[in-house]
PDB file of C-alpha atoms in Angstrom:
ATOM      1  CA  UNK A   1     -60.710 -60.674 -27.276  1.00 39.00           C
ATOM      2  CA  UNK A   2     -62.257 -63.887 -26.143  1.00 38.00           C
ATOM      3  CA  UNK A   3     -66.030 -64.211 -26.442  1.00 38.00           C
ATOM      4  CA  UNK A   4     -68.354 -66.678 -24.844  1.00 37.00           C
ATOM      5  CA  UNK A   5     -70.352 -68.899 -27.155  1.00 37.00           C
ATOM      6  CA  UNK A   6     -73.785 -69.267 -25.630  1.00 36.00           C
ATOM      7  CA  UNK A   7     -75.776 -72.318 -26.526  1.00 35.00           C
ATOM      8  CA  UNK A   8     -79.303 -73.188 -25.613  1.00 34.00           C
ATOM      9  CA  UNK A   9     -82.048 -75.479 -26.769  1.00 34.00           C
ATOM     10  CA  UNK A  10     -84.676 -73.463 -28.560  1.00 33.00           C
ATOM     11  CA  UNK A  11     -87.979 -74.189 -30.245  1.00 33.00           C
ATOM     12  CA  UNK A  12     -87.305 -71.887 -33.171  1.00 35.00           C
ATOM     13  CA  UNK A  13     -84.609 -70.167 -35.161  1.00 33.00           C
ATOM     14  CA  UNK A  14     -82.188 -67.841 -33.442  1.00 35.00           C
ATOM     15  CA  UNK A  15     -80.212 -64.920 -34.825  1.00 36.00           C
ATOM     16  CA  UNK A  16     -77.162 -63.267 -33.420  1.00 38.00           C
ATOM     17  CA  UNK A  17     -76.376 -59.586 -33.377  1.00 39.00           C
ATOM     18  CA  UNK A  18     -72.732 -58.560 -32.997  1.00 38.00           C
ATOM     19  CA  UNK A  19     -72.518 -55.031 -31.618  1.00 38.00           C
ATOM     20  CA  UNK A  20     -69.163 -53.290 -31.540  1.00 37.00           C
ATOM     21  CA  UNK A  21     -66.484 -54.570 -31.603  1.00 38.00           C
ATOM     22  CA  UNK A  22     -67.002 -57.098 -34.416  1.00 35.00           C
ATOM     23  CA  UNK A  23     -66.774 -60.872 -34.190  1.00 32.00           C
ATOM     24  CA  UNK A  24     -68.011 -63.797 -36.170  1.00 32.00           C
ATOM     25  CA  UNK A  25     -71.558 -64.687 -35.212  1.00 34.00           C
ATOM     26  CA  UNK A  26     -73.112 -67.937 -34.110  1.00 34.00           C
ATOM     27  CA  UNK A  27     -76.393 -69.168 -32.712  1.00 37.00           C
ATOM     28  CA  UNK A  28     -77.885 -72.079 -30.808  1.00 37.00           C
ATOM     29  CA  UNK A  29     -78.104 -75.610 -32.072  1.00 34.00           C
ATOM     30  CA  UNK A  30     -80.206 -78.439 -30.763  1.00 34.00           C
ATOM     31  CA  UNK A  31     -77.267 -79.884 -28.862  1.00 35.00           C
ATOM     32  CA  UNK A  32     -75.280 -78.569 -25.920  1.00 36.00           C
ATOM     33  CA  UNK A  33     -78.226 -76.996 -24.121  1.00 40.00           C
ATOM     34  CA  UNK A  34     -77.306 -74.618 -21.340  1.00 41.00           C
ATOM     35  CA  UNK A  35     -79.535 -72.843 -18.872  1.00 47.00           C
ATOM     36  CA  UNK A  36     -78.571 -69.451 -17.551  1.00 42.00           C
ATOM     37  CA  UNK A  37     -80.014 -66.633 -15.495  1.00 37.00           C
ATOM     38  CA  UNK A  38     -81.586 -63.516 -17.085  1.00 36.00           C
ATOM     39  CA  UNK A  39     -79.045 -61.285 -18.795  1.00 36.00           C
ATOM     40  CA  UNK A  40     -78.659 -57.564 -18.348  1.00 34.00           C
ATOM     41  CA  UNK A  41     -78.395 -57.342 -22.120  1.00 36.00           C
ATOM     42  CA  UNK A  42     -82.028 -58.312 -22.630  1.00 44.00           C
ATOM     43  CA  UNK A  43     -83.767 -56.218 -25.280  1.00 39.00           C
ATOM     44  CA  UNK A  44     -87.380 -55.606 -24.394  1.00 37.00           C
ATOM     45  CA  UNK A  45     -90.351 -55.161 -26.738  1.00 36.00           C
ATOM     46  CA  UNK A  46     -90.424 -51.361 -26.453  1.00 35.00           C
ATOM     47  CA  UNK A  47     -87.174 -50.709 -28.265  1.00 37.00           C
ATOM     48  CA  UNK A  48     -86.956 -47.393 -30.098  1.00 34.00           C
ATOM     49  CA  UNK A  49     -87.667 -47.531 -33.835  1.00 34.00           C
ATOM     50  CA  UNK A  50     -86.221 -44.111 -34.556  1.00 35.00           C
ATOM     51  CA  UNK A  51     -83.249 -43.818 -36.853  1.00 39.00           C
ATOM     52  CA  UNK A  52     -80.133 -43.134 -34.791  1.00 41.00           C
ATOM     53  CA  UNK A  53     -76.562 -42.325 -35.676  1.00 46.00           C
ATOM     54  CA  UNK A  54     -74.774 -45.595 -36.424  1.00 43.00           C
ATOM     55  CA  UNK A  55     -71.896 -45.046 -34.026  1.00 45.00           C
ATOM     56  CA  UNK A  56     -74.082 -43.993 -31.119  1.00 47.00           C
ATOM     57  CA  UNK A  57     -76.522 -46.863 -31.593  1.00 49.00           C
ATOM     58  CA  UNK A  58     -73.650 -49.315 -31.896  1.00 44.00           C
ATOM     59  CA  UNK A  59     -72.248 -48.075 -28.595  1.00 46.00           C
ATOM     60  CA  UNK A  60     -75.642 -48.361 -26.972  1.00 50.00           C
ATOM     61  CA  UNK A  61     -75.834 -51.947 -28.156  1.00 49.00           C
ATOM     62  CA  UNK A  62     -72.487 -52.931 -26.600  1.00 50.00           C
ATOM     63  CA  UNK A  63     -73.149 -54.386 -23.185  1.00 49.00           C
ATOM     64  CA  UNK A  64     -70.128 -56.643 -23.011  1.00 50.00           C
ATOM     65  CA  UNK A  65     -71.046 -59.358 -25.498  1.00 61.00           C
ATOM     66  CA  UNK A  66     -70.448 -59.287 -29.242  1.00 83.00           C
ATOM     67  CA  UNK A  67     -72.416 -62.493 -29.773  1.00 88.00           C
ATOM     68  CA  UNK A  68     -76.110 -62.383 -29.045  1.00 93.00           C
ATOM     69  CA  UNK A  69     -78.672 -65.139 -29.249  1.00 95.00           C
ATOM     70  CA  UNK A  70     -82.377 -64.696 -29.938  1.00 96.00           C
ATOM     71  CA  UNK A  71     -85.215 -67.185 -30.214  1.00 96.00           C
ATOM     72  CA  UNK A  72     -88.373 -66.837 -32.256  1.00 96.00           C
ATOM     73  CA  UNK A  73     -91.245 -69.262 -31.726  1.00 94.00           C
ATOM     74  CA  UNK A  74     -93.485 -69.851 -34.715  1.00 91.00           C
ATOM     75  CA  UNK A  75     -97.285 -70.325 -34.556  1.00 89.00           C
ATOM     76  CA  UNK A  76     -98.666 -73.881 -34.819  1.00 86.00           C
ATOM     77  CA  UNK A  77     -99.079 -75.412 -38.257  1.00 85.00           C
ATOM     78  CA  UNK A  78    -102.412 -76.597 -39.627  1.00 87.00           C
ATOM     79  CA  UNK A  79    -101.569 -80.187 -38.720  1.00 87.00           C
ATOM     80  CA  UNK A  80    -100.602 -79.172 -35.190  1.00 83.00           C
ATOM     81  CA  UNK A  81    -103.868 -77.274 -34.835  1.00 82.00           C
ATOM     82  CA  UNK A  82    -105.786 -80.381 -35.903  1.00 85.00           C
ATOM     83  CA  UNK A  83    -103.945 -82.462 -33.322  1.00 83.00           C
ATOM     84  CA  UNK A  84    -104.749 -79.833 -30.714  1.00 77.00           C
ATOM     85  CA  UNK A  85    -108.457 -80.020 -31.585  1.00 79.00           C
ATOM     86  CA  UNK A  86    -108.408 -83.782 -31.136  1.00 80.00           C
ATOM     87  CA  UNK A  87    -106.685 -83.587 -27.750  1.00 76.00           C
ATOM     88  CA  UNK A  88    -108.737 -80.825 -26.138  1.00 68.00           C
ATOM     89  CA  UNK A  89    -112.512 -80.367 -25.564  1.00 64.00           C
ATOM     90  CA  UNK A  90    -114.537 -77.888 -27.671  1.00 62.00           C
ATOM     91  CA  UNK A  91    -114.606 -75.115 -25.028  1.00 56.00           C
ATOM     92  CA  UNK A  92    -110.816 -75.055 -24.936  1.00 53.00           C
ATOM     93  CA  UNK A  93    -110.670 -74.942 -28.725  1.00 52.00           C
ATOM     94  CA  UNK A  94    -112.866 -71.820 -28.665  1.00 49.00           C
ATOM     95  CA  UNK A  95    -111.032 -70.074 -25.840  1.00 52.00           C
ATOM     96  CA  UNK A  96    -107.543 -71.178 -26.855  1.00 53.00           C
ATOM     97  CA  UNK A  97    -104.948 -72.826 -24.669  1.00 54.00           C
ATOM     98  CA  UNK A  98    -104.003 -71.160 -21.407  1.00 55.00           C
ATOM     99  CA  UNK A  99    -100.369 -70.537 -20.560  1.00 55.00           C
ATOM    100  CA  UNK A 100    -100.437 -73.567 -18.258  1.00 59.00           C
ATOM    101  CA  UNK A 101    -101.400 -75.807 -21.202  1.00 69.00           C
ATOM    102  CA  UNK A 102     -98.851 -74.510 -23.725  1.00 79.00           C
ATOM    103  CA  UNK A 103     -95.753 -76.636 -24.294  1.00 85.00           C
ATOM    104  CA  UNK A 104     -93.626 -73.538 -24.984  1.00 90.00           C
ATOM    105  CA  UNK A 105     -94.191 -70.288 -23.081  1.00 93.00           C
ATOM    106  CA  UNK A 106     -92.398 -67.098 -24.158  1.00 95.00           C
ATOM    107  CA  UNK A 107     -91.845 -64.331 -21.600  1.00 95.00           C
ATOM    108  CA  UNK A 108     -90.540 -61.220 -23.398  1.00 95.00           C
ATOM    109  CA  UNK A 109     -89.962 -59.010 -20.307  1.00 95.00           C
ATOM    110  CA  UNK A 110     -87.480 -61.559 -18.902  1.00 96.00           C
ATOM    111  CA  UNK A 111     -86.245 -62.732 -22.337  1.00 96.00           C
ATOM    112  CA  UNK A 112     -86.916 -66.332 -21.352  1.00 96.00           C
ATOM    113  CA  UNK A 113     -88.544 -69.430 -22.830  1.00 95.00           C
ATOM    114  CA  UNK A 114     -90.179 -72.075 -20.643  1.00 95.00           C
ATOM    115  CA  UNK A 115     -90.317 -75.627 -22.008  1.00 93.00           C
ATOM    116  CA  UNK A 116     -92.921 -77.612 -20.108  1.00 90.00           C
ATOM    117  CA  UNK A 117     -92.021 -81.171 -19.318  1.00 87.00           C
ATOM    118  CA  UNK A 118     -90.742 -83.366 -16.550  1.00 89.00           C
ATOM    119  CA  UNK A 119     -88.954 -81.453 -15.255  1.00 93.00           C
ATOM    120  CA  UNK A 120     -89.790 -78.072 -16.837  1.00 93.00           C
ATOM    121  CA  UNK A 121     -86.799 -76.198 -18.256  1.00 95.00           C
ATOM    122  CA  UNK A 122     -86.351 -72.444 -18.463  1.00 96.00           C
ATOM    123  CA  UNK A 123     -83.849 -70.771 -20.818  1.00 96.00           C
ATOM    124  CA  UNK A 124     -82.912 -67.107 -20.967  1.00 96.00           C
ATOM    125  CA  UNK A 125     -81.652 -65.409 -24.126  1.00 96.00           C
ATOM    126  CA  UNK A 126     -80.742 -61.901 -25.231  1.00 95.00           C
ATOM    127  CA  UNK A 127     -84.241 -61.564 -26.666  1.00 96.00           C
ATOM    128  CA  UNK A 128     -87.283 -63.690 -27.471  1.00 97.00           C
ATOM    129  CA  UNK A 129     -90.216 -63.395 -29.876  1.00 96.00           C
ATOM    130  CA  UNK A 130     -93.491 -65.250 -29.474  1.00 95.00           C
ATOM    131  CA  UNK A 131     -95.676 -66.786 -32.149  1.00 93.00           C
ATOM    132  CA  UNK A 132     -97.618 -63.530 -32.630  1.00 93.00           C
ATOM    133  CA  UNK A 133     -94.518 -61.392 -33.268  1.00 96.00           C
ATOM    134  CA  UNK A 134     -94.434 -59.524 -36.573  1.00 96.00           C
ATOM    135  CA  UNK A 135     -91.597 -59.282 -39.067  1.00 97.00           C
ATOM    136  CA  UNK A 136     -91.151 -55.646 -38.043  1.00 97.00           C
ATOM    137  CA  UNK A 137     -90.636 -56.698 -34.423  1.00 97.00           C
ATOM    138  CA  UNK A 138     -88.038 -59.249 -35.519  1.00 97.00           C
ATOM    139  CA  UNK A 139     -86.145 -56.542 -37.396  1.00 97.00           C
ATOM    140  CA  UNK A 140     -86.267 -54.081 -34.508  1.00 96.00           C
ATOM    141  CA  UNK A 141     -85.013 -56.703 -32.076  1.00 96.00           C
ATOM    142  CA  UNK A 142     -82.339 -58.295 -34.257  1.00 95.00           C
ATOM    143  CA  UNK A 143     -81.619 -56.411 -37.466  1.00 95.00           C
ATOM    144  CA  UNK A 144     -81.444 -52.723 -36.635  1.00 95.00           C
ATOM    145  CA  UNK A 145     -78.457 -53.095 -34.298  1.00 93.00           C
ATOM    146  CA  UNK A 146     -76.509 -55.067 -36.909  1.00 93.00           C
ATOM    147  CA  UNK A 147     -77.194 -52.429 -39.561  1.00 93.00           C
ATOM    148  CA  UNK A 148     -76.083 -49.651 -37.211  1.00 93.00           C
ATOM    149  CA  UNK A 149     -72.876 -51.534 -36.390  1.00 91.00           C
ATOM    150  CA  UNK A 150     -72.091 -51.975 -40.087  1.00 91.00           C
ATOM    151  CA  UNK A 151     -72.540 -48.258 -40.736  1.00 90.00           C
ATOM    152  CA  UNK A 152     -70.230 -47.593 -37.783  1.00 90.00           C
ATOM    153  CA  UNK A 153     -67.490 -49.656 -39.435  1.00 87.00           C
ATOM    154  CA  UNK A 154     -67.928 -53.073 -37.855  1.00 89.00           C
ATOM    155  CA  UNK A 155     -68.640 -56.448 -39.411  1.00 88.00           C
ATOM    156  CA  UNK A 156     -72.153 -57.689 -38.785  1.00 91.00           C
ATOM    157  CA  UNK A 157     -73.683 -61.122 -39.317  1.00 92.00           C
ATOM    158  CA  UNK A 158     -77.067 -62.740 -38.753  1.00 95.00           C
ATOM    159  CA  UNK A 159     -77.459 -66.502 -38.763  1.00 93.00           C
ATOM    160  CA  UNK A 160     -80.665 -68.488 -38.353  1.00 94.00           C
ATOM    161  CA  UNK A 161     -80.673 -72.062 -37.133  1.00 93.00           C
ATOM    162  CA  UNK A 162     -83.478 -74.541 -36.629  1.00 92.00           C
ATOM    163  CA  UNK A 163     -85.008 -77.734 -37.881  1.00 92.00           C
ATOM    164  CA  UNK A 164     -86.978 -77.976 -41.118  1.00 91.00           C
ATOM    165  CA  UNK A 165     -90.227 -76.033 -41.016  1.00 91.00           C
ATOM    166  CA  UNK A 166     -89.521 -73.714 -38.094  1.00 92.00           C
ATOM    167  CA  UNK A 167     -89.551 -70.535 -40.190  1.00 93.00           C
ATOM    168  CA  UNK A 168     -85.923 -69.759 -41.019  1.00 94.00           C
ATOM    169  CA  UNK A 169     -86.641 -68.704 -44.608  1.00 94.00           C
ATOM    170  CA  UNK A 170     -89.728 -66.764 -43.551  1.00 94.00           C
ATOM    171  CA  UNK A 171     -87.746 -64.842 -40.936  1.00 96.00           C
ATOM    172  CA  UNK A 172     -84.892 -64.020 -43.294  1.00 95.00           C
ATOM    173  CA  UNK A 173     -86.743 -63.469 -46.590  1.00 94.00           C
ATOM    174  CA  UNK A 174     -90.469 -63.570 -46.097  1.00 94.00           C
ATOM    175  CA  UNK A 175     -92.856 -64.434 -48.950  1.00 90.00           C
ATOM    176  CA  UNK A 176     -91.460 -61.820 -51.347  1.00 87.00           C
ATOM    177  CA  UNK A 177     -92.182 -62.369 -55.039  1.00 88.00           C
ATOM    178  CA  UNK A 178     -91.507 -58.953 -56.589  1.00 88.00           C
ATOM    179  CA  UNK A 179     -89.578 -55.729 -56.114  1.00 87.00           C
ATOM    180  CA  UNK A 180     -92.745 -54.106 -54.789  1.00 87.00           C
ATOM    181  CA  UNK A 181     -93.229 -56.792 -52.142  1.00 89.00           C
ATOM    182  CA  UNK A 182     -89.581 -56.456 -51.112  1.00 87.00           C
ATOM    183  CA  UNK A 183     -90.260 -52.809 -50.296  1.00 88.00           C
ATOM    184  CA  UNK A 184     -93.843 -52.689 -49.061  1.00 90.00           C
ATOM    185  CA  UNK A 185     -95.052 -56.144 -47.996  1.00 93.00           C
ATOM    186  CA  UNK A 186     -95.446 -56.274 -44.207  1.00 94.00           C
ATOM    187  CA  UNK A 187     -94.280 -59.891 -44.322  1.00 95.00           C
ATOM    188  CA  UNK A 188     -90.895 -59.124 -45.878  1.00 96.00           C
ATOM    189  CA  UNK A 189     -88.044 -60.514 -43.838  1.00 96.00           C
ATOM    190  CA  UNK A 190     -84.776 -59.390 -42.327  1.00 96.00           C
ATOM    191  CA  UNK A 191     -82.817 -59.238 -45.587  1.00 94.00           C
ATOM    192  CA  UNK A 192     -85.193 -56.778 -47.252  1.00 94.00           C
ATOM    193  CA  UNK A 193     -85.560 -54.693 -44.104  1.00 96.00           C
ATOM    194  CA  UNK A 194     -81.807 -54.579 -43.522  1.00 95.00           C
ATOM    195  CA  UNK A 195     -81.160 -53.361 -47.075  1.00 93.00           C
ATOM    196  CA  UNK A 196     -83.910 -50.775 -46.750  1.00 94.00           C
ATOM    197  CA  UNK A 197     -82.446 -49.571 -43.451  1.00 96.00           C
ATOM    198  CA  UNK A 198     -78.872 -49.301 -44.752  1.00 94.00           C
ATOM    199  CA  UNK A 199     -79.803 -47.403 -47.931  1.00 95.00           C
ATOM    200  CA  UNK A 200     -82.178 -45.182 -45.959  1.00 94.00           C
ATOM    201  CA  UNK A 201     -79.448 -44.277 -43.496  1.00 94.00           C
ATOM    202  CA  UNK A 202     -76.978 -43.554 -46.301  1.00 94.00           C
ATOM    203  CA  UNK A 203     -79.489 -41.246 -47.990  1.00 93.00           C
ATOM    204  CA  UNK A 204     -80.172 -39.475 -44.685  1.00 93.00           C
ATOM    205  CA  UNK A 205     -76.483 -38.925 -43.981  1.00 92.00           C
ATOM    206  CA  UNK A 206     -75.781 -37.701 -47.492  1.00 91.00           C
ATOM    207  CA  UNK A 207     -78.571 -35.166 -47.082  1.00 92.00           C
ATOM    208  CA  UNK A 208     -76.867 -33.961 -43.917  1.00 91.00           C
ATOM    209  CA  UNK A 209     -73.544 -33.651 -45.800  1.00 86.00           C
ATOM    210  CA  UNK A 210     -71.581 -35.680 -43.261  1.00 78.00           C
ATOM    211  CA  UNK A 211     -68.506 -35.683 -45.517  1.00 84.00           C
ATOM    212  CA  UNK A 212     -68.364 -39.476 -45.852  1.00 87.00           C
ATOM    213  CA  UNK A 213     -68.345 -41.275 -49.206  1.00 89.00           C
ATOM    214  CA  UNK A 214     -70.425 -44.466 -49.383  1.00 90.00           C
ATOM    215  CA  UNK A 215     -69.980 -47.334 -51.841  1.00 91.00           C
ATOM    216  CA  UNK A 216     -72.169 -50.440 -51.537  1.00 94.00           C
ATOM    217  CA  UNK A 217     -71.444 -53.773 -53.180  1.00 93.00           C
ATOM    218  CA  UNK A 218     -73.724 -56.768 -53.025  1.00 93.00           C
ATOM    219  CA  UNK A 219     -73.174 -60.506 -53.372  1.00 94.00           C
ATOM    220  CA  UNK A 220     -75.696 -63.301 -52.972  1.00 93.00           C
ATOM    221  CA  UNK A 221     -74.608 -66.923 -52.831  1.00 94.00           C
ATOM    222  CA  UNK A 222     -76.035 -70.303 -51.991  1.00 92.00           C
ATOM    223  CA  UNK A 223     -74.193 -73.259 -50.449  1.00 92.00           C
ATOM    224  CA  UNK A 224     -76.029 -76.497 -51.159  1.00 90.00           C
ATOM    225  CA  UNK A 225     -74.529 -79.966 -50.842  1.00 90.00           C
ATOM    226  CA  UNK A 226     -71.097 -78.364 -50.450  1.00 91.00           C
ATOM    227  CA  UNK A 227     -71.487 -76.566 -53.800  1.00 93.00           C
ATOM    228  CA  UNK A 228     -71.346 -72.756 -53.961  1.00 95.00           C
ATOM    229  CA  UNK A 229     -73.582 -71.010 -56.499  1.00 94.00           C
ATOM    230  CA  UNK A 230     -73.682 -67.316 -57.371  1.00 96.00           C
ATOM    231  CA  UNK A 231     -77.374 -66.362 -57.193  1.00 94.00           C
ATOM    232  CA  UNK A 232     -76.740 -63.029 -58.953  1.00 94.00           C
ATOM    233  CA  UNK A 233     -75.003 -64.828 -61.822  1.00 94.00           C
ATOM    234  CA  UNK A 234     -76.441 -68.373 -61.987  1.00 91.00           C
ATOM    235  CA  UNK A 235     -73.909 -69.418 -64.625  1.00 90.00           C
ATOM    236  CA  UNK A 236     -71.204 -69.119 -61.959  1.00 88.00           C
ATOM    237  CA  UNK A 237     -71.288 -72.562 -60.373  1.00 86.00           C
ATOM    238  CA  UNK A 238     -68.844 -74.690 -58.391  1.00 89.00           C
ATOM    239  CA  UNK A 239     -67.189 -71.619 -56.913  1.00 95.00           C
ATOM    240  CA  UNK A 240     -64.227 -72.063 -54.586  1.00 95.00           C
ATOM    241  CA  UNK A 241     -63.401 -70.484 -51.234  1.00 95.00           C
ATOM    242  CA  UNK A 242     -59.949 -68.923 -51.216  1.00 96.00           C
ATOM    243  CA  UNK A 243     -57.796 -67.162 -48.663  1.00 95.00           C
ATOM    244  CA  UNK A 244     -55.472 -64.288 -49.450  1.00 92.00           C
ATOM    245  CA  UNK A 245     -53.116 -62.351 -47.214  1.00 93.00           C
ATOM    246  CA  UNK A 246     -54.692 -59.073 -48.352  1.00 90.00           C
ATOM    247  CA  UNK A 247     -58.335 -60.000 -48.966  1.00 88.00           C
ATOM    248  CA  UNK A 248     -58.678 -62.618 -46.282  1.00 89.00           C
ATOM    249  CA  UNK A 249     -61.244 -65.363 -46.916  1.00 91.00           C
ATOM    250  CA  UNK A 250     -63.307 -64.836 -50.080  1.00 94.00           C
ATOM    251  CA  UNK A 251     -65.218 -66.729 -52.770  1.00 96.00           C
ATOM    252  CA  UNK A 252     -63.407 -66.780 -56.091  1.00 95.00           C
ATOM    253  CA  UNK A 253     -65.383 -65.499 -59.132  1.00 94.00           C
ATOM    254  CA  UNK A 254     -68.304 -64.381 -56.966  1.00 96.00           C
ATOM    255  CA  UNK A 255     -69.959 -61.334 -58.532  1.00 95.00           C
ATOM    256  CA  UNK A 256     -70.132 -58.167 -56.425  1.00 95.00           C
ATOM    257  CA  UNK A 257     -71.940 -55.421 -58.374  1.00 96.00           C
ATOM    258  CA  UNK A 258     -72.123 -51.887 -57.035  1.00 96.00           C
ATOM    259  CA  UNK A 259     -75.676 -51.071 -55.887  1.00 94.00           C
ATOM    260  CA  UNK A 260     -77.429 -47.899 -54.811  1.00 89.00           C
ATOM    261  CA  UNK A 261     -80.901 -49.074 -53.784  1.00 87.00           C
TER     262      UNK A 261
END
């Protein structure tokens, strides 16, 4: 099956959600910008947060595209706020900038981002999140569908792209510093929320005696300067990517312990 690769110029990181059937995922880069009209696959802000059966939710997610692109716009940094104060009079600093003064305007109902300039440019994605969006909203928009697809038997991937400082690490990990924060901190990112969702769904289905056996294995690696490091076993360095007729593409000597929570 041939899939379109949508590209657009975005102000922040984007993640892709592959509903069924599975494909490799991708997301926008700064180059190759493309404008397009609003998509019927737009996911609005009022998406259900209830736990659904993986297969049913995966089917609901499939609207013809297995690659989906989302944009999240981060709030201004302290330096950007200082520049804003220098450029605008005191009454505007108190009231905040109007939509006509903002360089980037996010419209969630139409899943579009307006970049003001000469001329202004409007881009439409499968979903958008503004600078006030919470980590929970990011998970509901992007992560829940991927988790449901995985439990339904499909491969799922989330990638984040963006320049330095746009919030990629915050979106994926959040400021977690302990096991407790991974579970309860409202700022925890997609990785923690995805794991929590998957294990929660497995526990729910086991309680319902669905007759399916679940085994979860986890690996965690880092690719830095073309070197692969096993983050679960730091002594495993300089790992190599291999390809096997049975296993497919894999990382040699990468640890994959069985996990249950």
